[in-house]
Every structure is written in structure tokens, then in C-alpha cells.
Amino acid sequence: MRRSPRKISLYLRSIIVEHSPMLRLREIRQQRGLSLRELQRLSGVAVSALAKFEAGEGDPQLSTLRKLATALNVTVAELIGVAKPQKGGTRHGAHKTA
């Protein structure tokens, strides 16, 4: 059974959205009990942009990722899902010393 190009495109999009690194944004925001408006206030990133990022649309610039990471008290790597959350509240750019 062959799928139409449109169905394939929608299927691929659903996979990409499902596995989008920016889905961590929604997860972290919700863990912190923040609304999109509250995150906007903390980060300076527009609600419309936040909603797009959480939906797997758009491609945030590094400066935007830094603003979001700072507002959420995580590293950029944690925000995009390439690192596990740090213990003890280490922020992006911060290093623990012995």
C-alpha cells in the first residue's frame, strides 16, 4: 500500500515534532509550573515564539536558547536535551569547583 506524498510529509512532520529537542522546553517549563506568559516575562522571548518552539516549529538562535536556559535555570545542553539535568542547580556557563 503506497502512501500519498502528503500523508508521508505529515507522518514525517509528526515524527520530527515528537522528537524535537525543543519539546524539552515545554517539559521544563511545566515542571517549573510556568505559563508561557510567565516564561516570556522571565526570558524576554515572545509567547508566539515560545509556542512555536514547543510545537517543534522554528529554529531558535543561540542567543534565544541562552535566554530561555537562564530563565529556566538550566544549561542550554539540558534545554535541548543533549545533557542530563545537573544536580545542585548549576546554571549554563557555570562550573562547579572542587
PDB file of C-alpha atoms in Angstrom:
ATOM      1  CA  MET A   1       0.000   0.000   0.000  1.00  0.00           C
ATOM      2  CA  ARG A   2       1.529   3.292  -1.124  1.00  0.00           C
ATOM      3  CA  ARG A   3       1.060   6.454   0.867  1.00  0.00           C
ATOM      4  CA  SER A   4       0.456   9.734  -0.855  1.00  0.00           C
ATOM      5  CA  PRO A   5       3.270  12.330  -0.686  1.00  0.00           C
ATOM      6  CA  ARG A   6       1.062  14.499   1.548  1.00  0.00           C
ATOM      7  CA  LYS A   7       0.483  11.668   4.028  1.00  0.00           C
ATOM      8  CA  ILE A   8       4.197  10.882   4.071  1.00  0.00           C
ATOM      9  CA  SER A   9       5.000  14.537   4.674  1.00  0.00           C
ATOM     10  CA  LEU A  10       2.521  14.740   7.565  1.00  0.00           C
ATOM     11  CA  TYR A  11       3.874  11.486   9.001  1.00  0.00           C
ATOM     12  CA  LEU A  12       7.476  12.709   8.848  1.00  0.00           C
ATOM     13  CA  ARG A  13       6.476  16.024  10.404  1.00  0.00           C
ATOM     14  CA  SER A  14       4.778  14.202  13.289  1.00  0.00           C
ATOM     15  CA  ILE A  15       7.967  12.208  13.919  1.00  0.00           C
ATOM     16  CA  ILE A  16      10.117  15.335  13.833  1.00  0.00           C
ATOM     17  CA  VAL A  17       7.785  17.196  16.189  1.00  0.00           C
ATOM     18  CA  GLU A  18       7.560  14.208  18.529  1.00  0.00           C
ATOM     19  CA  HIS A  19      11.346  14.036  18.793  1.00  0.00           C
ATOM     20  CA  SER A  20      12.064  17.751  18.630  1.00  0.00           C
ATOM     21  CA  PRO A  21      14.758  18.839  21.089  1.00  0.00           C
ATOM     22  CA  MET A  22      12.651  21.872  21.914  1.00  0.00           C
ATOM     23  CA  LEU A  23       9.993  19.637  23.428  1.00  0.00           C
ATOM     24  CA  ARG A  24      12.254  19.757  26.488  1.00  0.00           C
ATOM     25  CA  LEU A  25      11.306  23.424  26.687  1.00  0.00           C
ATOM     26  CA  ARG A  26       7.669  22.548  27.373  1.00  0.00           C
ATOM     27  CA  GLU A  27       8.655  19.778  29.778  1.00  0.00           C
ATOM     28  CA  ILE A  28      10.987  22.005  31.808  1.00  0.00           C
ATOM     29  CA  ARG A  29       8.567  24.949  31.752  1.00  0.00           C
ATOM     30  CA  GLN A  30       5.747  22.751  33.026  1.00  0.00           C
ATOM     31  CA  GLN A  31       7.981  21.174  35.701  1.00  0.00           C
ATOM     32  CA  ARG A  32       8.619  24.683  36.979  1.00  0.00           C
ATOM     33  CA  GLY A  33       4.901  25.477  36.954  1.00  0.00           C
ATOM     34  CA  LEU A  34       5.330  28.345  34.493  1.00  0.00           C
ATOM     35  CA  SER A  35       2.857  29.528  31.897  1.00  0.00           C
ATOM     36  CA  LEU A  36       4.045  30.748  28.504  1.00  0.00           C
ATOM     37  CA  ARG A  37       3.393  34.328  29.655  1.00  0.00           C
ATOM     38  CA  GLU A  38       5.469  33.819  32.801  1.00  0.00           C
ATOM     39  CA  LEU A  39       8.334  32.389  30.762  1.00  0.00           C
ATOM     40  CA  GLN A  40       8.044  35.349  28.402  1.00  0.00           C
ATOM     41  CA  ARG A  41       8.378  37.717  31.347  1.00  0.00           C
ATOM     42  CA  LEU A  42      11.423  35.860  32.689  1.00  0.00           C
ATOM     43  CA  SER A  43      13.199  35.358  29.356  1.00  0.00           C
ATOM     44  CA  GLY A  44      12.102  38.231  27.149  1.00  0.00           C
ATOM     45  CA  VAL A  45      11.151  35.748  24.401  1.00  0.00           C
ATOM     46  CA  ALA A  46       7.718  36.378  22.838  1.00  0.00           C
ATOM     47  CA  VAL A  47       4.872  33.999  23.690  1.00  0.00           C
ATOM     48  CA  SER A  48       4.295  33.370  19.973  1.00  0.00           C
ATOM     49  CA  ALA A  49       7.923  32.265  19.553  1.00  0.00           C
ATOM     50  CA  LEU A  50       7.759  30.079  22.678  1.00  0.00           C
ATOM     51  CA  ALA A  51       4.611  28.365  21.392  1.00  0.00           C
ATOM     52  CA  LYS A  52       6.268  27.723  18.016  1.00  0.00           C
ATOM     53  CA  PHE A  53       9.383  26.279  19.627  1.00  0.00           C
ATOM     54  CA  GLU A  54       7.315  23.997  21.848  1.00  0.00           C
ATOM     55  CA  ALA A  55       5.363  22.824  18.791  1.00  0.00           C
ATOM     56  CA  GLY A  56       8.600  21.881  17.050  1.00  0.00           C
ATOM     57  CA  GLU A  57       8.376  24.788  14.637  1.00  0.00           C
ATOM     58  CA  GLY A  58      11.015  27.424  14.151  1.00  0.00           C
ATOM     59  CA  ASP A  59      14.689  27.247  14.903  1.00  0.00           C
ATOM     60  CA  PRO A  60      15.738  29.399  17.862  1.00  0.00           C
ATOM     61  CA  GLN A  61      19.022  31.265  17.721  1.00  0.00           C
ATOM     62  CA  LEU A  62      21.697  30.502  20.302  1.00  0.00           C
ATOM     63  CA  SER A  63      21.037  33.850  22.000  1.00  0.00           C
ATOM     64  CA  THR A  64      17.377  32.848  22.422  1.00  0.00           C
ATOM     65  CA  LEU A  65      18.354  29.448  23.814  1.00  0.00           C
ATOM     66  CA  ARG A  66      20.615  31.191  26.328  1.00  0.00           C
ATOM     67  CA  LYS A  67      17.788  33.492  27.443  1.00  0.00           C
ATOM     68  CA  LEU A  68      15.479  30.513  27.917  1.00  0.00           C
ATOM     69  CA  ALA A  69      18.117  28.452  29.721  1.00  0.00           C
ATOM     70  CA  THR A  70      18.840  31.335  32.091  1.00  0.00           C
ATOM     71  CA  ALA A  71      15.139  31.900  32.779  1.00  0.00           C
ATOM     72  CA  LEU A  72      14.626  28.187  33.486  1.00  0.00           C
ATOM     73  CA  ASN A  73      17.892  27.793  35.442  1.00  0.00           C
ATOM     74  CA  VAL A  74      19.237  25.032  33.192  1.00  0.00           C
ATOM     75  CA  THR A  75      22.098  24.717  30.733  1.00  0.00           C
ATOM     76  CA  VAL A  76      21.490  25.127  27.011  1.00  0.00           C
ATOM     77  CA  ALA A  77      22.504  21.468  26.616  1.00  0.00           C
ATOM     78  CA  GLU A  78      19.837  20.437  29.138  1.00  0.00           C
ATOM     79  CA  LEU A  79      17.270  22.621  27.417  1.00  0.00           C
ATOM     80  CA  ILE A  80      17.759  20.967  24.043  1.00  0.00           C
ATOM     81  CA  GLY A  81      18.052  17.503  25.558  1.00  0.00           C
ATOM     82  CA  VAL A  82      21.704  16.659  24.960  1.00  0.00           C
ATOM     83  CA  ALA A  83      22.666  16.626  28.651  1.00  0.00           C
ATOM     84  CA  LYS A  84      21.066  15.317  31.803  1.00  0.00           C
ATOM     85  CA  PRO A  85      19.932  17.889  34.388  1.00  0.00           C
ATOM     86  CA  GLN A  86      22.684  18.984  36.758  1.00  0.00           C
ATOM     87  CA  LYS A  87      22.353  18.356  40.472  1.00  0.00           C
ATOM     88  CA  GLY A  88      22.560  21.384  42.725  1.00  0.00           C
ATOM     89  CA  GLY A  89      21.158  23.983  40.339  1.00  0.00           C
ATOM     90  CA  THR A  90      24.225  24.605  38.172  1.00  0.00           C
ATOM     91  CA  ARG A  91      23.329  27.171  35.512  1.00  0.00           C
ATOM     92  CA  HIS A  92      24.564  27.340  31.941  1.00  0.00           C
ATOM     93  CA  GLY A  93      28.105  28.602  31.736  1.00  0.00           C
ATOM     94  CA  ALA A  94      28.726  27.836  35.406  1.00  0.00           C
ATOM     95  CA  HIS A  95      31.194  25.210  36.528  1.00  0.00           C
ATOM     96  CA  LYS A  96      31.438  23.569  39.900  1.00  0.00           C
ATOM     97  CA  THR A  97      34.806  23.791  41.563  1.00  0.00           C
ATOM     98  CA  ALA A  98      36.251  21.267  43.959  1.00  0.00           C
TER      99      ALA A  98
END
